[in-house]
XYZ file of C-alpha atoms in Angstrom:
766
model
C -21.161 -52.550 -48.589
C -22.879 -49.269 -49.509
C -25.066 -49.548 -46.421
C -22.032 -50.112 -44.211
C -20.377 -47.006 -45.677
C -23.560 -44.966 -45.133
C -23.732 -46.068 -41.509
C -20.041 -45.234 -41.079
C -20.535 -41.803 -42.631
C -23.485 -41.033 -40.384
C -21.518 -42.103 -37.312
C -18.526 -39.982 -38.324
C -20.715 -36.906 -38.769
C -22.189 -37.484 -35.330
C -18.717 -37.966 -33.904
C -17.188 -34.839 -35.419
C -20.221 -32.722 -34.536
C -19.386 -33.393 -30.888
C -16.502 -31.791 -28.959
C -15.117 -35.122 -27.706
C -13.606 -36.194 -31.055
C -11.844 -32.848 -31.528
C -10.737 -32.719 -27.907
C -9.104 -36.162 -28.071
C -7.372 -35.381 -31.380
C -5.908 -32.188 -29.929
C -4.757 -33.944 -26.749
C -3.240 -36.763 -28.830
C -1.382 -34.314 -31.074
C -0.024 -32.425 -28.070
C 1.073 -35.691 -26.444
C 2.983 -36.779 -29.570
C 4.428 -33.283 -30.021
C 5.781 -33.062 -26.493
C 7.291 -36.549 -26.695
C 9.005 -35.798 -30.013
C 10.169 -32.224 -29.537
C 11.399 -32.701 -25.972
C 13.776 -35.502 -26.964
C 14.865 -33.679 -30.136
C 15.695 -30.552 -28.152
C 17.763 -32.527 -25.629
C 19.766 -34.182 -28.421
C 20.231 -30.886 -30.286
C 21.607 -29.247 -27.145
C 23.969 -32.169 -26.543
C 25.245 -32.035 -30.123
C 25.927 -28.313 -29.946
C 27.820 -28.956 -26.702
C 30.044 -31.385 -28.625
C 28.489 -34.576 -27.276
C 27.650 -36.733 -30.295
C 25.551 -39.653 -29.067
C 26.600 -42.906 -30.765
C 23.126 -44.391 -30.588
C 20.203 -44.954 -32.907
C 18.102 -41.815 -33.119
C 15.219 -43.936 -34.420
C 15.225 -45.943 -31.212
C 15.902 -43.031 -28.901
C 13.383 -40.538 -30.310
C 10.564 -42.890 -31.249
C 10.891 -46.151 -29.307
C 12.653 -45.416 -26.010
C 10.670 -44.988 -22.797
C 10.509 -41.249 -23.500
C 9.893 -41.663 -27.223
C 6.852 -40.919 -29.330
C 5.469 -44.435 -29.769
C 6.247 -45.536 -26.227
C 4.278 -42.553 -24.951
C 1.409 -43.173 -27.361
C 1.106 -46.930 -26.804
C 1.280 -46.459 -23.049
C -1.677 -44.051 -22.905
C -3.821 -44.778 -25.949
C -6.142 -47.052 -23.949
C -7.523 -43.867 -22.345
C -8.858 -42.578 -25.682
C -11.002 -45.330 -27.181
C -13.515 -45.858 -24.345
C -14.482 -42.185 -24.587
C -15.077 -42.559 -28.322
C -16.857 -45.918 -28.327
C -19.014 -45.564 -25.234
C -21.900 -44.090 -27.222
C -21.741 -46.171 -30.398
C -24.641 -48.475 -29.449
C -25.699 -47.244 -26.008
C -26.605 -43.829 -27.459
C -28.956 -45.501 -29.910
C -30.446 -47.672 -27.172
C -31.005 -44.890 -24.639
C -32.540 -42.537 -27.229
C -34.781 -45.224 -28.710
C -33.403 -44.911 -32.254
C -32.210 -48.506 -32.038
C -35.839 -49.595 -32.590
C -35.952 -47.619 -35.815
C -32.752 -49.303 -36.950
C -34.170 -52.721 -36.102
C -37.345 -51.990 -38.052
C -35.437 -50.707 -41.082
C -34.142 -52.993 -43.842
C -30.608 -52.488 -42.504
C -29.118 -55.703 -41.145
C -27.584 -55.867 -37.669
C -24.278 -56.906 -39.207
C -24.254 -53.753 -41.338
C -24.971 -51.549 -38.332
C -22.130 -53.044 -36.305
C -19.611 -53.055 -39.159
C -20.551 -49.511 -40.164
C -20.041 -48.153 -36.676
C -16.767 -50.111 -36.380
C -15.622 -48.714 -39.748
C -16.150 -45.187 -38.440
C -13.807 -45.975 -35.553
C -11.270 -47.412 -38.009
C -11.372 -44.124 -39.917
C -10.860 -42.138 -36.707
C -7.983 -44.484 -35.789
C -6.393 -43.768 -39.167
C -6.542 -40.057 -38.334
C -4.646 -40.662 -35.091
C -2.106 -42.795 -36.962
C -1.766 -39.962 -39.491
C -0.959 -37.538 -36.672
C 1.725 -39.917 -35.390
C 2.981 -40.304 -38.963
C 3.576 -36.548 -39.168
C 6.491 -36.999 -36.793
C 7.839 -39.930 -38.796
C 7.864 -37.720 -41.915
C 9.492 -34.923 -39.904
C 12.099 -37.392 -38.689
C 12.974 -38.355 -42.274
C 14.150 -34.787 -42.886
C 15.806 -34.331 -39.492
C 17.552 -37.701 -39.014
C 19.889 -39.021 -41.734
C 19.391 -42.750 -42.375
C 16.195 -42.899 -40.313
C 14.944 -46.493 -40.079
C 11.582 -45.884 -41.758
C 10.789 -49.589 -42.019
C 10.836 -49.930 -38.250
C 8.599 -46.892 -37.831
C 6.082 -48.059 -40.449
C 5.889 -51.331 -38.537
C 5.278 -49.353 -35.326
C 2.488 -47.391 -37.043
C 0.904 -50.677 -38.117
C 1.033 -51.907 -34.512
C -0.592 -48.655 -33.388
C -3.397 -48.982 -35.947
C -4.138 -52.632 -35.104
C -4.208 -51.844 -31.400
C -6.640 -48.971 -31.926
C -8.927 -51.136 -34.061
C -8.895 -53.906 -31.436
C -9.729 -51.363 -28.745
C -12.557 -50.029 -30.946
C -14.072 -53.510 -31.366
C -13.928 -54.101 -27.608
C -15.476 -50.707 -26.901
C -18.255 -51.274 -29.421
C -19.252 -54.545 -27.744
C -19.247 -52.933 -24.302
C -21.454 -50.167 -25.658
C -23.971 -52.778 -26.796
C -24.331 -54.164 -23.271
C -25.779 -51.093 -21.562
C -27.919 -48.003 -22.109
C -25.526 -45.810 -20.137
C -22.491 -44.401 -21.900
C -20.443 -43.921 -18.732
C -21.064 -47.542 -17.755
C -19.959 -48.619 -21.252
C -16.731 -46.632 -20.895
C -16.003 -48.137 -17.478
C -16.707 -51.646 -18.756
C -14.326 -51.032 -21.662
C -11.564 -50.012 -19.250
C -12.248 -53.150 -17.216
C -12.070 -55.349 -20.320
C -8.751 -53.790 -21.301
C -7.473 -54.687 -17.848
C -8.810 -58.229 -18.063
C -7.197 -58.828 -21.470
C -3.911 -57.428 -20.207
C -3.937 -59.586 -17.068
C -5.365 -62.843 -18.443
C -1.932 -63.879 -19.740
C -0.763 -64.346 -16.149
C -3.578 -66.729 -15.193
C -3.187 -70.504 -14.952
C 0.312 -70.447 -16.435
C 1.165 -73.658 -14.614
C -1.393 -75.645 -16.652
C 0.168 -76.413 -20.067
C -2.888 -76.358 -22.349
C -4.734 -73.564 -20.546
C -1.704 -71.291 -20.418
C -1.419 -71.396 -24.207
C -4.984 -70.137 -24.551
C -4.831 -67.458 -21.852
C -1.449 -66.301 -23.109
C -2.872 -65.940 -26.600
C -5.776 -63.829 -25.320
C -3.474 -61.466 -23.453
C -3.080 -57.948 -24.855
C 0.045 -57.352 -22.804
C 3.139 -56.980 -24.957
C 1.313 -57.692 -28.210
C 2.644 -54.574 -29.885
C 6.242 -54.904 -28.674
C 7.512 -56.928 -31.645
C 5.881 -54.743 -34.284
C 6.804 -51.540 -32.462
C 10.455 -52.515 -32.847
C 10.186 -53.628 -36.450
C 9.358 -57.346 -36.355
C 5.992 -58.187 -37.921
C 4.780 -61.712 -37.139
C 1.694 -63.476 -38.426
C 0.659 -64.534 -34.930
C 0.565 -60.923 -33.725
C -1.365 -59.694 -36.756
C -3.786 -62.632 -36.515
C -4.223 -61.925 -32.809
C -5.549 -58.429 -33.445
C -7.727 -59.643 -36.314
C -9.353 -62.420 -34.270
C -9.875 -60.064 -31.311
C -11.743 -57.753 -33.684
C -13.680 -60.727 -35.035
C -14.544 -61.930 -31.531
C -15.914 -58.669 -30.173
C -17.663 -57.690 -33.401
C -19.324 -61.117 -33.465
C -20.344 -60.763 -29.833
C -21.794 -57.324 -30.633
C -23.833 -58.711 -33.546
C -25.108 -61.639 -31.485
C -26.014 -59.342 -28.581
C -28.031 -56.991 -30.816
C -29.738 -59.930 -32.523
C -30.716 -61.434 -29.203
C -32.414 -58.149 -28.286
C -34.721 -58.380 -31.319
C -35.167 -62.158 -31.612
C -36.891 -64.731 -29.455
C -34.407 -67.540 -29.492
C -33.844 -70.212 -26.841
C -31.114 -69.420 -24.332
C -29.133 -72.403 -25.616
C -29.022 -70.889 -29.101
C -28.096 -67.433 -27.845
C -25.302 -68.688 -25.601
C -24.210 -71.183 -28.236
C -23.409 -68.288 -30.579
C -21.136 -66.730 -27.972
C -19.408 -70.036 -27.264
C -18.907 -70.649 -30.985
C -17.329 -67.218 -31.486
C -15.013 -67.841 -28.546
C -14.135 -71.348 -29.779
C -13.311 -70.064 -33.262
C -11.132 -67.325 -31.761
C -9.182 -69.688 -29.498
C -8.766 -72.292 -32.245
C -7.389 -69.797 -34.734
C -5.206 -68.279 -32.032
C -3.826 -71.634 -30.927
C -3.032 -72.733 -34.474
C -1.494 -69.378 -35.413
C 0.839 -69.578 -32.402
C 2.387 -72.918 -33.382
C 6.069 -72.031 -33.994
C 6.310 -73.873 -37.302
C 3.336 -71.912 -38.666
C 4.466 -68.440 -37.641
C 5.665 -66.135 -40.397
C 8.111 -63.291 -39.769
C 9.069 -60.096 -41.522
C 11.884 -57.942 -40.193
C 11.078 -54.402 -41.340
C 14.241 -52.839 -39.903
C 16.836 -51.534 -42.342
C 19.678 -53.642 -40.906
C 17.565 -56.672 -39.918
C 18.093 -55.930 -36.246
C 15.239 -58.194 -35.124
C 16.608 -61.261 -36.888
C 19.446 -63.565 -35.896
C 22.754 -62.606 -37.449
C 23.866 -64.492 -40.587
C 26.427 -66.587 -38.686
C 23.829 -67.701 -36.128
C 21.406 -68.561 -38.936
C 24.083 -70.553 -40.753
C 24.867 -72.623 -37.650
C 21.175 -73.387 -37.104
C 20.823 -74.392 -40.747
C 23.701 -76.832 -40.293
C 21.638 -78.662 -37.663
C 19.393 -79.884 -40.466
C 15.939 -81.348 -39.907
C 16.737 -83.493 -36.879
C 14.907 -82.540 -33.711
C 16.655 -80.368 -31.139
C 15.482 -80.914 -27.576
C 16.014 -78.344 -24.845
C 15.522 -79.639 -21.294
C 15.602 -77.004 -18.553
C 16.595 -78.312 -15.110
C 15.131 -75.942 -12.528
C 16.242 -76.043 -8.893
C 13.565 -74.863 -6.468
C 16.316 -73.722 -4.086
C 18.335 -71.891 -6.761
C 18.515 -68.182 -7.475
C 17.185 -68.687 -11.012
C 14.067 -70.695 -10.236
C 11.945 -67.947 -11.811
C 13.529 -68.672 -15.204
C 12.277 -72.251 -15.287
C 9.116 -72.261 -13.193
C 5.928 -73.519 -14.883
C 4.553 -69.959 -14.799
C 7.511 -68.683 -16.829
C 7.033 -71.104 -19.734
C 5.768 -68.493 -22.178
C 8.490 -66.087 -21.117
C 11.064 -68.787 -21.893
C 9.330 -69.491 -25.185
C 9.759 -65.834 -26.185
C 13.499 -66.090 -25.499
C 13.785 -69.122 -27.764
C 11.483 -67.713 -30.452
C 14.281 -66.098 -32.544
C 15.900 -69.549 -32.854
C 12.637 -71.433 -33.374
C 11.994 -69.134 -36.305
C 14.776 -70.984 -38.155
C 14.548 -74.324 -36.337
C 10.854 -75.260 -36.207
C 11.227 -78.670 -34.586
C 12.728 -77.514 -31.315
C 11.159 -79.176 -28.304
C 11.150 -77.358 -24.971
C 10.610 -79.201 -21.697
C 11.378 -78.664 -18.030
C 12.383 -80.821 -15.068
C 11.767 -79.476 -11.560
C 13.982 -80.608 -8.695
C 15.479 -79.416 -5.435
C 19.045 -79.769 -4.201
C 21.750 -77.867 -2.371
C 23.031 -74.894 -4.376
C 26.781 -75.432 -4.598
C 27.904 -72.017 -5.844
C 26.083 -70.052 -3.118
C 28.255 -69.751 0.015
C 25.313 -68.297 1.943
C 23.086 -71.278 1.255
C 24.260 -73.353 4.223
C 23.718 -70.385 6.538
C 20.287 -69.843 4.988
C 19.347 -73.451 5.679
C 20.000 -72.903 9.404
C 20.682 -76.561 10.113
C 17.641 -77.756 8.177
C 17.877 -80.318 5.412
C 17.405 -79.453 1.754
C 14.083 -81.313 1.834
C 12.786 -79.246 4.753
C 13.758 -75.982 3.080
C 12.263 -77.138 -0.229
C 8.971 -78.073 1.453
C 8.732 -74.653 3.060
C 9.392 -72.871 -0.246
C 6.983 -75.136 -2.159
C 4.259 -74.417 0.394
C 4.841 -70.686 -0.003
C 4.264 -71.077 -3.745
C 1.138 -73.251 -3.273
C 2.948 -76.164 -4.872
C 3.436 -79.760 -3.819
C 6.915 -81.003 -3.009
C 6.022 -84.162 -4.931
C 6.126 -82.022 -8.105
C 9.892 -81.725 -7.602
C 12.418 -84.505 -7.913
C 14.542 -85.151 -4.839
C 18.371 -85.031 -4.999
C 18.509 -88.813 -5.294
C 15.890 -88.866 -8.058
C 17.476 -86.142 -10.152
C 20.918 -87.768 -9.918
C 19.512 -90.955 -11.419
C 18.613 -88.859 -14.456
C 21.590 -86.480 -14.541
C 24.272 -85.316 -12.127
C 24.090 -81.531 -12.033
C 26.665 -81.041 -9.285
C 29.361 -80.059 -11.822
C 26.913 -77.283 -12.820
C 26.582 -76.266 -9.132
C 22.939 -77.455 -9.163
C 21.990 -74.208 -10.859
C 19.323 -73.642 -13.488
C 20.814 -75.079 -16.656
C 19.551 -76.166 -20.059
C 20.636 -79.440 -21.612
C 20.576 -79.439 -25.415
C 20.113 -82.848 -27.042
C 20.643 -83.553 -30.717
C 21.346 -86.830 -32.538
C 22.253 -88.588 -29.301
C 24.679 -85.853 -28.294
C 24.204 -83.269 -25.570
C 25.747 -80.121 -24.151
C 24.867 -77.560 -21.508
C 23.693 -74.009 -22.034
C 23.944 -71.895 -18.910
C 22.564 -68.707 -17.434
C 24.992 -66.201 -15.973
C 25.527 -63.960 -12.986
C 25.000 -60.677 -14.785
C 22.108 -58.356 -15.500
C 21.048 -60.165 -18.680
C 21.286 -63.675 -17.193
C 20.000 -65.378 -20.357
C 22.530 -66.588 -22.968
C 22.908 -64.406 -26.060
C 23.559 -65.397 -29.665
C 27.299 -66.126 -29.204
C 26.691 -68.524 -26.300
C 23.708 -70.261 -27.955
C 25.544 -70.549 -31.278
C 28.613 -72.000 -29.557
C 26.412 -74.629 -27.880
C 24.875 -75.505 -31.257
C 28.365 -75.949 -32.721
C 29.247 -78.357 -29.909
C 26.182 -80.425 -30.781
C 27.442 -80.686 -34.348
C 30.671 -82.221 -32.996
C 32.634 -79.381 -34.480
C 36.311 -79.289 -33.563
C 36.325 -76.637 -30.890
C 39.507 -74.578 -30.521
C 41.504 -75.903 -27.589
C 43.582 -73.583 -25.427
C 46.132 -75.305 -23.182
C 47.609 -73.544 -20.142
C 50.998 -74.724 -18.939
C 51.481 -75.763 -15.308
C 54.351 -77.048 -13.207
C 56.326 -73.816 -12.813
C 53.904 -71.978 -10.506
C 52.059 -70.366 -13.416
C 48.656 -68.721 -13.084
C 45.999 -71.330 -12.237
C 42.839 -71.692 -14.331
C 40.987 -73.532 -11.545
C 41.361 -70.971 -8.759
C 39.269 -67.880 -8.037
C 41.991 -65.741 -6.435
C 42.541 -62.236 -7.770
C 45.676 -63.185 -9.749
C 44.374 -66.473 -11.169
C 42.626 -67.225 -14.473
C 39.382 -69.067 -13.718
C 37.119 -66.214 -14.880
C 38.959 -66.071 -18.193
C 38.877 -69.804 -18.831
C 36.269 -71.999 -17.176
C 34.094 -70.081 -14.713
C 30.721 -71.474 -15.758
C 28.712 -68.596 -14.277
C 30.715 -65.980 -16.219
C 29.232 -65.329 -19.677
C 32.530 -64.304 -21.227
C 34.534 -67.272 -19.978
C 36.233 -69.175 -22.797
C 34.225 -72.368 -22.235
C 30.974 -70.418 -22.647
C 32.207 -68.841 -25.867
C 33.022 -72.083 -27.658
C 36.567 -72.872 -26.522
C 37.883 -75.962 -24.769
C 40.494 -75.328 -22.077
C 42.953 -77.701 -20.463
C 46.234 -77.762 -18.564
C 49.519 -79.437 -19.320
C 52.801 -79.958 -17.484
C 55.878 -79.800 -19.698
C 57.798 -81.843 -17.172
C 55.719 -84.971 -17.799
C 53.673 -84.395 -20.942
C 54.262 -83.667 -24.583
C 52.522 -80.763 -26.283
C 49.627 -82.076 -28.443
C 49.721 -81.159 -32.094
C 45.971 -80.506 -32.409
C 45.658 -77.582 -30.000
C 44.858 -74.045 -31.136
C 47.206 -72.250 -28.783
C 49.456 -72.688 -25.777
C 49.565 -70.247 -22.860
C 52.610 -69.681 -20.677
C 51.516 -67.221 -17.995
C 53.893 -65.872 -15.368
C 56.097 -68.840 -14.449
C 57.805 -68.181 -11.126
C 60.312 -71.002 -11.469
C 62.791 -71.163 -14.343
C 62.028 -73.627 -17.115
C 64.247 -76.687 -17.207
C 66.299 -77.384 -20.351
C 63.871 -80.182 -21.256
C 60.872 -77.895 -20.882
C 62.627 -75.188 -22.863
C 63.363 -77.642 -25.656
C 59.699 -78.678 -25.865
C 58.595 -75.058 -26.099
C 61.206 -74.165 -28.709
C 60.259 -77.212 -30.781
C 56.559 -76.310 -30.555
C 57.284 -72.743 -31.693
C 59.664 -73.786 -34.456
C 56.950 -76.119 -35.820
C 54.586 -73.170 -36.150
C 52.510 -73.491 -32.980
C 50.535 -70.520 -31.703
C 51.390 -69.323 -28.212
C 50.631 -66.552 -25.722
C 53.474 -65.673 -23.350
C 52.803 -63.362 -20.401
C 55.445 -62.296 -17.926
C 55.696 -60.025 -14.903
C 58.151 -57.263 -13.933
C 60.816 -58.579 -11.625
C 60.811 -61.991 -13.305
C 62.366 -60.989 -16.600
C 65.174 -63.491 -16.159
C 62.753 -66.417 -16.268
C 61.186 -65.622 -19.650
C 63.890 -63.648 -21.452
C 65.848 -66.767 -22.521
C 62.743 -68.033 -24.341
C 61.838 -64.589 -25.692
C 65.374 -64.152 -27.015
C 64.718 -66.921 -29.539
C 61.902 -64.718 -30.908
C 63.931 -61.504 -30.918
C 61.983 -60.035 -27.982
C 63.086 -58.915 -24.532
C 61.297 -57.801 -21.388
C 63.033 -54.620 -20.278
C 64.292 -54.021 -16.778
C 62.288 -51.676 -14.620
C 58.591 -50.915 -14.199
C 56.310 -48.564 -16.122
C 54.605 -46.055 -13.826
C 51.603 -43.845 -14.479
C 50.996 -41.670 -11.397
C 47.422 -40.425 -10.977
C 45.420 -38.974 -8.121
C 43.003 -41.883 -7.998
C 45.064 -45.040 -8.519
C 48.400 -46.549 -7.586
C 51.248 -45.455 -9.891
C 52.000 -48.959 -11.168
C 48.484 -49.295 -12.639
C 49.083 -48.572 -16.317
C 46.312 -48.035 -18.879
C 47.864 -48.522 -22.326
C 45.995 -47.719 -25.543
C 44.669 -50.516 -27.769
C 46.277 -50.114 -31.196
C 44.715 -50.325 -34.651
C 46.309 -53.769 -35.133
C 43.913 -55.277 -32.607
C 40.869 -54.013 -34.499
C 41.299 -56.858 -37.011
C 41.359 -59.526 -34.288
C 37.728 -59.379 -33.202
C 34.680 -57.480 -34.545
C 33.834 -55.694 -31.250
C 37.393 -54.342 -31.245
C 37.018 -52.588 -34.597
C 36.139 -49.272 -32.992
C 38.220 -49.707 -29.845
C 41.407 -48.220 -31.240
C 39.489 -45.450 -33.009
C 37.802 -44.534 -29.732
C 41.110 -44.623 -27.810
C 40.017 -47.580 -25.698
C 42.419 -48.703 -22.990
C 43.293 -51.891 -21.182
C 44.479 -52.041 -17.587
C 47.804 -53.555 -16.517
C 48.497 -53.452 -12.770
C 52.258 -53.753 -13.049
C 54.031 -54.008 -16.384
C 57.291 -53.249 -18.076
C 58.203 -52.514 -21.673
C 58.997 -54.929 -24.469
C 61.882 -54.375 -26.864
C 62.035 -56.206 -30.170
C 63.790 -56.328 -33.501
C 61.998 -56.030 -36.845
C 64.809 -57.748 -38.711
C 63.948 -61.303 -37.654
C 61.705 -63.919 -39.234
C 58.598 -62.519 -37.589
C 56.523 -59.495 -38.389
C 56.043 -57.622 -35.114
C 53.064 -55.369 -34.326
C 52.407 -53.534 -31.032
C 49.023 -54.346 -29.504
C 49.150 -52.141 -26.403
C 51.207 -48.965 -26.077
C 51.437 -46.554 -23.172
C 50.538 -42.895 -23.295
C 53.797 -40.873 -23.611
C 52.200 -38.185 -21.460
C 52.446 -39.073 -17.804
C 54.111 -42.481 -18.068
C 57.741 -43.527 -17.949
C 59.897 -46.614 -17.462
C 61.258 -46.431 -13.939
C 64.419 -48.193 -12.856
C 65.157 -49.415 -9.366
C 62.741 -50.127 -6.559
C 59.333 -48.464 -6.615
C 58.275 -46.879 -3.307
C 54.774 -45.453 -3.647
C 53.291 -45.748 -0.161
C 55.488 -43.176 1.559
C 56.760 -40.849 -1.141
C 55.598 -39.279 -4.392
C 56.815 -41.122 -7.467
C 58.973 -38.777 -9.544
C 60.859 -39.083 -12.805
C 64.598 -39.513 -12.188
C 66.732 -39.438 -15.318
C 69.901 -39.895 -13.260
C 68.608 -43.269 -12.086
C 67.984 -44.364 -15.664
C 64.267 -43.518 -15.961
C 63.075 -43.159 -19.566
C 60.084 -41.347 -21.031
C 58.256 -42.420 -24.161
C 55.483 -44.576 -25.560
C 56.287 -48.157 -24.593
C 54.787 -51.336 -26.061
C 53.479 -53.623 -23.340
C 51.974 -56.297 -25.594
C 52.974 -57.295 -29.123
C 52.034 -59.840 -31.768
C 54.429 -61.845 -33.937
C 53.425 -63.522 -37.183
C 55.120 -65.526 -39.905
C 54.112 -68.031 -42.575
C 55.311 -71.541 -41.802
C 54.125 -75.019 -42.784
C 51.386 -73.568 -44.957
C 49.767 -71.409 -42.295
C 50.283 -68.169 -40.421
C 51.878 -68.705 -37.045
C 50.574 -66.335 -34.393
C 52.345 -65.397 -31.170
C 51.393 -62.877 -28.500
C 53.793 -61.602 -25.872
C 52.764 -59.459 -22.918
C 54.938 -57.809 -20.276
C 52.116 -58.252 -17.774
C 50.095 -61.312 -16.798
C 47.540 -59.580 -14.567
C 45.501 -58.122 -17.433
C 43.883 -61.582 -17.829
C 43.408 -62.173 -14.096
C 40.133 -62.692 -12.264
C 40.427 -59.310 -10.558
C 40.839 -57.345 -13.795
C 38.126 -59.186 -15.722
C 35.561 -58.830 -12.967
C 35.930 -55.057 -13.003
C 36.433 -54.570 -16.737
C 33.076 -52.832 -17.106
C 34.162 -50.106 -14.716
C 37.345 -48.835 -16.240
C 38.836 -50.831 -19.080
C 38.327 -52.967 -22.163
C 40.273 -55.912 -20.763
C 37.760 -58.597 -21.441
C 36.961 -57.698 -25.023
C 40.716 -57.321 -25.589
C 41.429 -60.778 -24.107
C 38.639 -62.344 -26.124
C 40.102 -60.749 -29.228
C 43.508 -62.279 -28.483
C 42.151 -65.823 -28.206
C 39.912 -65.305 -31.228
C 42.982 -64.280 -33.214
C 45.030 -67.217 -31.916
C 42.270 -69.607 -33.055
C 41.949 -67.912 -36.477
C 38.605 -66.295 -35.681
C 36.617 -69.504 -35.272
C 35.253 -68.483 -31.887
C 33.596 -66.604 -30.312
C 30.881 -66.752 -32.955
C 30.722 -63.373 -34.660
C 27.208 -62.110 -34.008
C 28.099 -58.450 -34.166
C 25.871 -56.096 -36.108
C 26.710 -53.106 -38.287
C 27.185 -49.842 -36.413
C 24.161 -47.570 -36.228
C 23.840 -45.133 -39.116
C 21.122 -42.903 -37.692
C 23.192 -41.486 -34.851
C 23.069 -37.848 -35.904
C 20.355 -35.190 -35.793
C 20.323 -32.390 -38.401
C 18.632 -29.912 -36.091
C 20.121 -27.009 -34.157
C 18.964 -25.927 -30.726
C 17.116 -22.920 -32.160
C 15.429 -25.050 -34.811
C 14.344 -27.505 -32.119
C 12.727 -24.641 -30.213
C 10.873 -23.567 -33.363
C 9.555 -27.084 -33.990
C 8.455 -27.276 -30.370
C 6.490 -24.054 -30.804
C 5.032 -25.309 -34.098
C 3.955 -28.771 -32.929
C 3.020 -28.126 -29.308
C 1.226 -24.793 -29.759
C 0.537 -23.742 -33.337
C -0.645 -27.064 -34.835
C -3.040 -27.896 -31.941
C -4.250 -24.285 -32.090
C -5.107 -24.653 -35.773
C -6.894 -27.934 -35.047
C -8.798 -26.291 -32.196
C -9.860 -23.426 -34.476
C -11.074 -25.852 -37.157
C -13.080 -27.825 -34.630
C -14.564 -24.679 -33.070
C -15.621 -23.274 -36.458
C -17.260 -26.552 -37.461
C -19.130 -26.907 -34.168
C -20.307 -23.269 -34.147
C -21.572 -23.496 -37.740
C -23.314 -26.764 -36.908
C -24.984 -25.199 -33.889
C -26.235 -22.227 -35.936
C -27.784 -24.566 -38.473
């Protein structure tokens, strides 16, 4: 060990007596300084302007695309080849390697000593990056230091792996520039190898393990896994072993079989360890983040634990003609594995498999036009040929239907989960994320456990809103649109319809929905509803202005009335009948994502609503859920004419100003449980049109989800929400940010430059 340390010390002196080591340290410090201070200054200016960003400063300053570690990890590959190119090649070209070979120093000690010097230099670079972590502790309250320490570890391991690769490349040639170029090439090869032969199951596991690409992503964001740590260690082992064997072969006369056998053995050991360490059941995890952000939420973990030790099989059915073929293609296996990894961490015996097929895509109206009169087989053959695949690798429509009929799933990419002889579907969605998140996966797991899913029944027979139609005013998106992530069926609910004229109301449902009947209820239907309510059943009643007479008889039994008239909210951009009421504090207890909605003055949209009046003296406790803004809204009487005249307040016509409730909740204790009722003076806020544009201007969907969660006593959707970020504030003013920029970008590198210059000048004089 003493010899290794002496070799390392000699190499470090040589390194620091050359300008290159000082130059790279200065450039690295400037790079980190610019990345840190630029983002800090932007945030400081925003805060002084009154714009408090509700986001994690740890993520934004250190881990975002503009952050410190993102900048460092993206460019650090440029540093190591310049440092390692002369480690062995300098000795070879100058002839000193012969002296080393003739000395009592072993080849292993030479290689490990030179590698240790690079480890020490890497620690210096990590120390420079750590300066900004320490600075962040003082400037950012509640900084997630665990995440940043994990990122520093990733940075160190990456540097050491690069150093081992560079050292081996330096042993291959006498020319330092050639060694540097070869090191760059090897970095590229190791980054690209993970994309090779991904369609061959066994080979793809090995090439994927060897790939450098993305290896630091988990640790950079706070999740330390044994397979990632082992990867860097075995890469160091591999290239250090190759370096030792290469130097030995230069001084020994061994048969070619022996020399090449050493290299093959080192590679075999590396791949074996890598393959074993990547087996899901053998992977260890440590979430270094303060709030365990890289781990499944407790509710998701609990549901997985309830599955027990029985095997869970996930079969992905991938349609060659579908829009999501890339999610299930053989080449995307490892990408899919990464998506399932958070669940496999807690359920080791999950089995992933894939079935390839081709069939007409039923939810794509342009598909028939795309086919241009050709059959599905002809189109599939053309696409398979373009991908250098055989059509025989894909099951035909007739073959796949013998296994499973996917037409109810529109022949889209879908995953079938099998467990204890039971099965359910897990879908991908038509949004930017596509892949199911924790709530959708957890809901599917609950279905496999044969849990009693909350059942929402929508009444039909009186021209109510239809849950099976996609028109703007209908309710398919809310209830059973399979391609919509937030649809009730994808969040763990069962939905059904019922006609009061011919059917009785089941006693085991979670809630009943009566939405905008256009025909008056018959006495028999009214009796069924009144009996259901009197027995403590939960119900959501939604009406529409102009049809007050249809629902008011039923609402009267609850002490509620839909007022005459229409609430108007004239604006320059939208029609006056589009009202945007505030979500009240009452709703914040319905659903976790709604906790901050009322505090942040979130609004829903109601394209045509009136006011509700109610009495607090009845059996129910009444709470407003949505209330209009008293500024700029009023309850207008008479006919609304907005296309030819400006809408004005007219007190003589009976118009009234004020803050009007447009949705309320009623509760009471009956039959040993709390009965829950919701009444809305508008039925459009749950319509397809409003939900499909909720991201643009309102909180309609999260509000609707909260209503059904409350009606089902919070069973679903599965609560996978996380605590709000605590590190959202920066304790730095604009002027202080400018000072730190001057200090880190100019003064600190200047001091480092002066130290390096003094050392080099004194060395030259000696």
